[in-house]
Coordinates of C-alpha atoms and ligand atoms in Angstrom, one line a residue:
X1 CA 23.0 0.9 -9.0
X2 CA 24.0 -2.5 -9.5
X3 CA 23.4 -4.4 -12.7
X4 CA 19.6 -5.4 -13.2
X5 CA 19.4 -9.0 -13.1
X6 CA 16.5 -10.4 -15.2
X7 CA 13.5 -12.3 -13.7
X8 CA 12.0 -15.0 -15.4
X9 CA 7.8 -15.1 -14.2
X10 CA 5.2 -17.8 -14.5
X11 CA 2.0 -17.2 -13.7
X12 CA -1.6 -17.2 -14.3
X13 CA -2.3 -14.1 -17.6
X14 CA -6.5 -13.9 -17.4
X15 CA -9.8 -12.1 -18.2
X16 CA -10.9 -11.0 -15.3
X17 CA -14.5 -10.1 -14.1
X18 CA -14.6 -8.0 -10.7
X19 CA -17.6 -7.2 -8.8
X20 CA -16.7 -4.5 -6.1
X21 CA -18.5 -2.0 -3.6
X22 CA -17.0 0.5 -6.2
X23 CA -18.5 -1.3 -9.4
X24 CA -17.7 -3.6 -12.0
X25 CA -15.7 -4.5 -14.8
X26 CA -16.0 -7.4 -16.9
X27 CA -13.3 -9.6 -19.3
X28 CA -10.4 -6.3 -17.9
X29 CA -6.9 -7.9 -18.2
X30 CA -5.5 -9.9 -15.3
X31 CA -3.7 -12.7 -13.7
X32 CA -0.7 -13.1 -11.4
X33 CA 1.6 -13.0 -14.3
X34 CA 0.2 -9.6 -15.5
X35 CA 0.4 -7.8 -12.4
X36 CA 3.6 -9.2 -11.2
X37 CA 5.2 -8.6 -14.7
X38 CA 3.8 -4.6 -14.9
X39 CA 4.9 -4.2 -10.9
X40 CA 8.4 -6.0 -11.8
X41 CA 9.3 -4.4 -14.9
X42 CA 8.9 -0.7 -13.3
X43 CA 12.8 -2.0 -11.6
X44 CA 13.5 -4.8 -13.7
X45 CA 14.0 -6.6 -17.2
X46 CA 11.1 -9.4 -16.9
X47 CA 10.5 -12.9 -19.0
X48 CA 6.7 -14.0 -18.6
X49 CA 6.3 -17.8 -19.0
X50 CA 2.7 -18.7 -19.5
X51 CA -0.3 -19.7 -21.4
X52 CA -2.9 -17.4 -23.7
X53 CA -5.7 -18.7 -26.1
X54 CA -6.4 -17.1 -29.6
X55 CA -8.7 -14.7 -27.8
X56 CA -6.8 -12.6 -26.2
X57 CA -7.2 -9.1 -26.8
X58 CA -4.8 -7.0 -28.8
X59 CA -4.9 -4.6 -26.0
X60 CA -3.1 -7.3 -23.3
X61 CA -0.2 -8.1 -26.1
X62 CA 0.2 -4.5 -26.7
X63 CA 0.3 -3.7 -22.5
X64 CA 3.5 -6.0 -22.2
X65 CA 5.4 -4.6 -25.5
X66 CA 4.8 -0.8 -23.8
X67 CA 6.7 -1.7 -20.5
X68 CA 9.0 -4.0 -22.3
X69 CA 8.2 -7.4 -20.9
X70 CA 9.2 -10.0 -23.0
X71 CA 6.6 -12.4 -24.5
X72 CA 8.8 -14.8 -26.1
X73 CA 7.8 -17.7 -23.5
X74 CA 3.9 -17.4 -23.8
X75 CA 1.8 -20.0 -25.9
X76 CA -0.8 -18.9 -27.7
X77 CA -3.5 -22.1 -27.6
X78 CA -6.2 -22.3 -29.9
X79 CA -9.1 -21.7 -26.8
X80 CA -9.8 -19.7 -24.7
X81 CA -8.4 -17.6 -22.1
X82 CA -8.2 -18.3 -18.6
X83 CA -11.0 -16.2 -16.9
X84 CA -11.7 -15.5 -13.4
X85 CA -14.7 -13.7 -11.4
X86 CA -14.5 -12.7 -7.7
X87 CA -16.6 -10.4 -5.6
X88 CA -15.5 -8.3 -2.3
X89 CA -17.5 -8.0 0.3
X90 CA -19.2 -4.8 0.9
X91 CA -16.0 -3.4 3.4
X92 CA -13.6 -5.6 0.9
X93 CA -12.9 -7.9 3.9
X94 CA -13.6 -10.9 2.4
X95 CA -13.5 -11.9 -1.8
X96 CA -15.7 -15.1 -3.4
X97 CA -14.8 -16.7 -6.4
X98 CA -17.5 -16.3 -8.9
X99 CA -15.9 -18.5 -11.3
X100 CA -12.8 -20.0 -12.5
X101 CA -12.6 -20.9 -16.2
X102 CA -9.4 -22.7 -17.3
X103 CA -9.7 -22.7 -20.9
X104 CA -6.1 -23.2 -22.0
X105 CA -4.9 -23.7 -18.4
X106 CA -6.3 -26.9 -18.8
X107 CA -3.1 -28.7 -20.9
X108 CA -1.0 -26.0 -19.9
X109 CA 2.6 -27.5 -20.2
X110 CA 5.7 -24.2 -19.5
X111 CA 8.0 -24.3 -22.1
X112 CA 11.0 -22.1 -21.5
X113 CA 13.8 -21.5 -24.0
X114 CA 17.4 -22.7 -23.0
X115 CA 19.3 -19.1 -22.5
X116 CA 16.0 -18.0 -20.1
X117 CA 16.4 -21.1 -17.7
X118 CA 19.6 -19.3 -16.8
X119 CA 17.6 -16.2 -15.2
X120 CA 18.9 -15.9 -11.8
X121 CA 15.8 -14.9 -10.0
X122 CA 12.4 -16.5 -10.8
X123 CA 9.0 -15.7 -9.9
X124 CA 6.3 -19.0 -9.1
X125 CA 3.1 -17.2 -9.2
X126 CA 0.1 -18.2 -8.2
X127 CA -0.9 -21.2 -10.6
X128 CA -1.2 -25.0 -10.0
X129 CA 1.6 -26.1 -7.4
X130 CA 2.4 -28.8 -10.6
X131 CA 3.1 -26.1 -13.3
X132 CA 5.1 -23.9 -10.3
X133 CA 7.2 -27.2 -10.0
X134 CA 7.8 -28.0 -13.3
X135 CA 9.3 -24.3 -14.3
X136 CA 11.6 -24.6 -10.6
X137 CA 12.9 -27.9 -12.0
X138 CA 13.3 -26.2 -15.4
X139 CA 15.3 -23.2 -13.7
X140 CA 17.8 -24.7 -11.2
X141 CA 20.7 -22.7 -11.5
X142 CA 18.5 -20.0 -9.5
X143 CA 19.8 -18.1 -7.6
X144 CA 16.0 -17.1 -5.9
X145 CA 12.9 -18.9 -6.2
X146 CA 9.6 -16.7 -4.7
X147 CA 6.7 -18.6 -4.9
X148 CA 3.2 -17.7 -4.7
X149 CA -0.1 -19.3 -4.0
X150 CA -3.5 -19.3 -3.0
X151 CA -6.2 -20.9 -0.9
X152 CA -7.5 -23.0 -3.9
X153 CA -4.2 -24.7 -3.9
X154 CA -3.8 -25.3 -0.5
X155 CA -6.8 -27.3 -0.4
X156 CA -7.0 -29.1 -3.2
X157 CA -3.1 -29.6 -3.3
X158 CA -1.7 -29.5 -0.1
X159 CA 1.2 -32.6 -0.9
X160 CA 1.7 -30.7 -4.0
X161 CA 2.6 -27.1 -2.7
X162 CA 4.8 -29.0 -0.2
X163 CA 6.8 -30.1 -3.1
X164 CA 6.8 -26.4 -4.3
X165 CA 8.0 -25.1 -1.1
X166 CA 10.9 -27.7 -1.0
X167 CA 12.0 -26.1 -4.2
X168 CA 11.5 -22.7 -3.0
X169 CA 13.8 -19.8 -1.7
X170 CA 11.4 -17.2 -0.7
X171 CA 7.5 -17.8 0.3
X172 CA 5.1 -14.9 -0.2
X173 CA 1.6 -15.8 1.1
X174 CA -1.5 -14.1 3.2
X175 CA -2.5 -14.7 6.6
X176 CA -5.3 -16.9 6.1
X177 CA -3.5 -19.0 3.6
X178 CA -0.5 -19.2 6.0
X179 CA -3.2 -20.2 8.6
X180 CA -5.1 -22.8 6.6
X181 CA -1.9 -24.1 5.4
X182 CA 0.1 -24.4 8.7
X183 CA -3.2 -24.5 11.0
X184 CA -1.1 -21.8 13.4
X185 CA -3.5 -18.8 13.8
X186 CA -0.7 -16.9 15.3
X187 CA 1.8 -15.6 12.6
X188 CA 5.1 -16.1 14.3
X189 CA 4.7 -20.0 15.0
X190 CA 2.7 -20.0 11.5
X191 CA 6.1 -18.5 9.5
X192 CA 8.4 -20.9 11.4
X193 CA 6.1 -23.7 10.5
X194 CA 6.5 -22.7 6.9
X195 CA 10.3 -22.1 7.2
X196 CA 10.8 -25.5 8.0
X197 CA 9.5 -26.6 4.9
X198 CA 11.9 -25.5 2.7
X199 CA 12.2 -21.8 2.1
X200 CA 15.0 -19.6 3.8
X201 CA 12.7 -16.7 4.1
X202 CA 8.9 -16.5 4.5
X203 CA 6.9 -12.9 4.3
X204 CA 3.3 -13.6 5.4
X205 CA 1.1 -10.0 4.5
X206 CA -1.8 -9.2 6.6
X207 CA -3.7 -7.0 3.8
X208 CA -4.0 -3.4 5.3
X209 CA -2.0 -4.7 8.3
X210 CA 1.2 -4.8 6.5
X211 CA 3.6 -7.9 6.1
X212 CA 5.8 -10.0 8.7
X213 CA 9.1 -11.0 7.6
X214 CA 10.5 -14.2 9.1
X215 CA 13.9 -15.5 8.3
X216 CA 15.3 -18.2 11.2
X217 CA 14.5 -16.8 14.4
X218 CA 14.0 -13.2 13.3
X219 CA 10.5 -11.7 12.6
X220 CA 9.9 -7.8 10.8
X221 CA 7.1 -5.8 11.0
X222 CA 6.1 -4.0 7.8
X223 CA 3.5 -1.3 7.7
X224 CA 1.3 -0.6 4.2
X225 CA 1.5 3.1 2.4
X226 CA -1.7 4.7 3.6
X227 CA -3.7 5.1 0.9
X228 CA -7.0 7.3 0.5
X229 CA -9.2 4.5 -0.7
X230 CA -9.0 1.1 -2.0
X231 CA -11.7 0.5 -5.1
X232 CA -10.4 -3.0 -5.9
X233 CA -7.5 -4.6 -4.1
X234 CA -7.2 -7.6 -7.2
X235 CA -3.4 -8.7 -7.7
X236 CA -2.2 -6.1 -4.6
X237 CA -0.4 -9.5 -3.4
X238 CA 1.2 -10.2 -7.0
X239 CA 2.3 -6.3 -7.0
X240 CA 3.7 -6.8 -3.6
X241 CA 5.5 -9.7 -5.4
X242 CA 6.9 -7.5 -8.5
X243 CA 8.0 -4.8 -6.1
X244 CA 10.1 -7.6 -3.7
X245 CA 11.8 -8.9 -6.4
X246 CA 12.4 -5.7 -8.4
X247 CA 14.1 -5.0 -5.6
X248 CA 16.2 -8.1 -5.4
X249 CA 17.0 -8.1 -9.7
X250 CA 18.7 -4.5 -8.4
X251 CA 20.1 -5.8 -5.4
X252 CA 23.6 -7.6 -5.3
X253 CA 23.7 -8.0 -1.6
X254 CA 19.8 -7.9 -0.9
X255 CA 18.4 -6.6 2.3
X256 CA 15.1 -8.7 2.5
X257 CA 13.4 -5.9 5.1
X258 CA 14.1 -3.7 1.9
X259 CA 12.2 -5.9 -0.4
X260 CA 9.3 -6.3 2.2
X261 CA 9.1 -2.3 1.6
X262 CA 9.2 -1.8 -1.8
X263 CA 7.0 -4.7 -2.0
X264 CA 4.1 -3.1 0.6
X265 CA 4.6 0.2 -1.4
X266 CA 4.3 -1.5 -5.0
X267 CA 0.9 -3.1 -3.9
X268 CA -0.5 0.3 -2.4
X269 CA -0.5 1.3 -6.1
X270 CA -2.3 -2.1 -7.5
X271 CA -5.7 -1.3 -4.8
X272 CA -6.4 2.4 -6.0
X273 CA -8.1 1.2 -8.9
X274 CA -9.7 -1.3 -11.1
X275 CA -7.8 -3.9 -12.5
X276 CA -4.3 -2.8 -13.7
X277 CA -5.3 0.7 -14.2
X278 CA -3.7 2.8 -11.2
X279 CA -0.5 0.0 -10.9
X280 CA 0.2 1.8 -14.4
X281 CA 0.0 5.0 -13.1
X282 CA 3.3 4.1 -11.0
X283 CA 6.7 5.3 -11.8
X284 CA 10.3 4.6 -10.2
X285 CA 10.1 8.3 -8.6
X286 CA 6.4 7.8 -7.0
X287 CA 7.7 4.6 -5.9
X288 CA 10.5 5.9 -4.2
X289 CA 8.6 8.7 -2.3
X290 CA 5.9 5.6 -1.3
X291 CA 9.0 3.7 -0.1
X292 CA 10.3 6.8 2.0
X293 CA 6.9 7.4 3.7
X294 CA 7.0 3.9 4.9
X295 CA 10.3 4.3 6.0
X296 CA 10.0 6.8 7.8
X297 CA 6.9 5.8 9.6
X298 CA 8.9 2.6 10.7
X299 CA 11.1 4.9 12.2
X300 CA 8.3 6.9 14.3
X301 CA 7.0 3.9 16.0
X302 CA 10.5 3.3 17.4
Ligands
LIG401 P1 -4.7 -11.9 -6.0 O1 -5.7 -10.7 -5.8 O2 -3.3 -11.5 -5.6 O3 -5.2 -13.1 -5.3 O4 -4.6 -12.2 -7.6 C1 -5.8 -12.1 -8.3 C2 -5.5 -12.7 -9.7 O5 -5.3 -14.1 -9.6 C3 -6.6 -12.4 -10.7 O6 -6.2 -11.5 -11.7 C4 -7.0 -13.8 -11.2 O7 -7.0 -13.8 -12.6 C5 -5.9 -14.7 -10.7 N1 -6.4 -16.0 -10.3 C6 -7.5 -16.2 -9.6 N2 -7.7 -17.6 -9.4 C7 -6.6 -18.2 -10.0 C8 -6.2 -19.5 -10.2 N3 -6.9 -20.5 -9.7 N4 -5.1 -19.8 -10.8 C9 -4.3 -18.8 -11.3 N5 -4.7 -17.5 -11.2 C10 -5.8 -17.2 -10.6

């Protein structure tokens, strides 16, 4: 195996309340950053950039110093944490946000120290298209920028994410967002819409459908692990994230159909169970045998 190369991450680290067929959970730890960061550092040394406030719970601190992510780039504001509620449907097709509570996010400005601006690959999680700009301008040397985002973004911000995705190497983002961003229902004409705004590759994931991967003309079907039930499918698209560029900090000649894989298997973990609870049940090994299966069922369906 090649050298691991580090990944520098901003993203959103919250208190998340859930409301799912399954149950409940109130204030559990959460945010793009934290399940990118747990899902990336299984394969790869990871830097988290980000904001907390004085409230955050010893428990969250003591999560990142157990899987070795490093912490040295997050501010602790005197405030409160950014907290999040969202509810799933009763067959988890569609999720409402109950609430979105800034706190801290509100004046959040990245600071990152000179030798991490260096990181060759860096991860632009789902946050305010501003703050995802402000750490790509920060990190230019680069060698991949994956960006993230969300529907919120895309329609309060449109001219903002546009900026982002000038900036950008690789796009990860769902089939609605694609759709609401691009107006193309049809995911082909929707990934080359999104290709032409900047990033060389584009990998728009269809939840339980898998992921399309679309780099100039070509276009990859991905299937998802089967998995016996999902209780709570929060953060399965930063998972897919951590596991893509895991992939790519191991990488030194990257096969992006790869990535796509690990990623799909990385998020089946993140939905078996609340919060970050079953993502931490992964290891490299399980991984690997998740990566196999779908392998191998790419292979049946040819
Ligand atoms: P996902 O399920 O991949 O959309 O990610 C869910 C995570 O995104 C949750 O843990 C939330 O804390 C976080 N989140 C939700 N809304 C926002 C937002 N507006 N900005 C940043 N992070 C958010």
């Amino acid at each position: 195996m090649d050298k691991q190369k580090t990944i520098l991450a901003v993203g959103s680290i919250a208190l998340d309340t859930l409301e799912t067929p399954h149950g409940t959970r109130q204030n559990i730890l959460g945010g793009s950053a934290t399940y990118f960061s747990i899902s990336a550092g299984l394969l790869a040394p990871v830097k988290l950039v980000g904001v907390v406030g004085n409230d955050y719970p010893e428990e969250g601190w003591q999560l990142f110093q157990s899987r070795n992510i490093n912490t040295d780039n997050i501010l602790v504001e005197n405030g409160s944490t950014f907290r999040w509620g969202g509810k799933y449907s009763d067959d988890y097709s569609t999720r409402d946000t109950l609430f979105t509570e800034l706190g801290v996010f509100e004046n959040f400005s990245p600071t990152i120290q000179e030798a991490d601006r260096l990181s060759p690959l860096v991860f632009l999680g789902n946050i305010h298209p501003d703050l995802q700009s402000s750490v790509a301008k920060l990190t230019p040397s680069a060698e991949y920028i994956v960006t993230d985002t969300m529907n919120l973004w895309i329609d309060l911000f449109p001219e903002k994410l546009k900026e982002v995705l000038k900036l950008s190497t690789i796009l990860l983002i769902n089939h609605e967002e694609a759709e609401q961003y691009t107006g193309q229902s049809e995911i082909s004409n929707a990934a080359s819409e999104l290709l032409s705004a900047g990033p060389e590759i584009v990998v728009i994931k269809k939840g339980a459908d898998g992921a399309c991967l679309a780099q100039g003309e070509s276009r990859h079907s991905v299937p998802v692990f089967p998995i016996n039930q999902v209780i709570d499918p929060t953060g399965a698209g930063d998972s897919f994230a951590g596991g893509f560029m895991g992939y790519l900090s191991q990488a030194s000649q990257p096969d992006f159909l790869e990535a796509v894989i690990v990623g799909s298997a990385m998020a089946s973990f993140c939905v078996e169970g609340f919060g970050v609870e079953s993502l931490l049940q992964a290891t490299p090994t399980l991984l690997a045998h998740r990566v196999e299966t779908i392998k191998n069922s790419m292979v049946e369906k040819v």
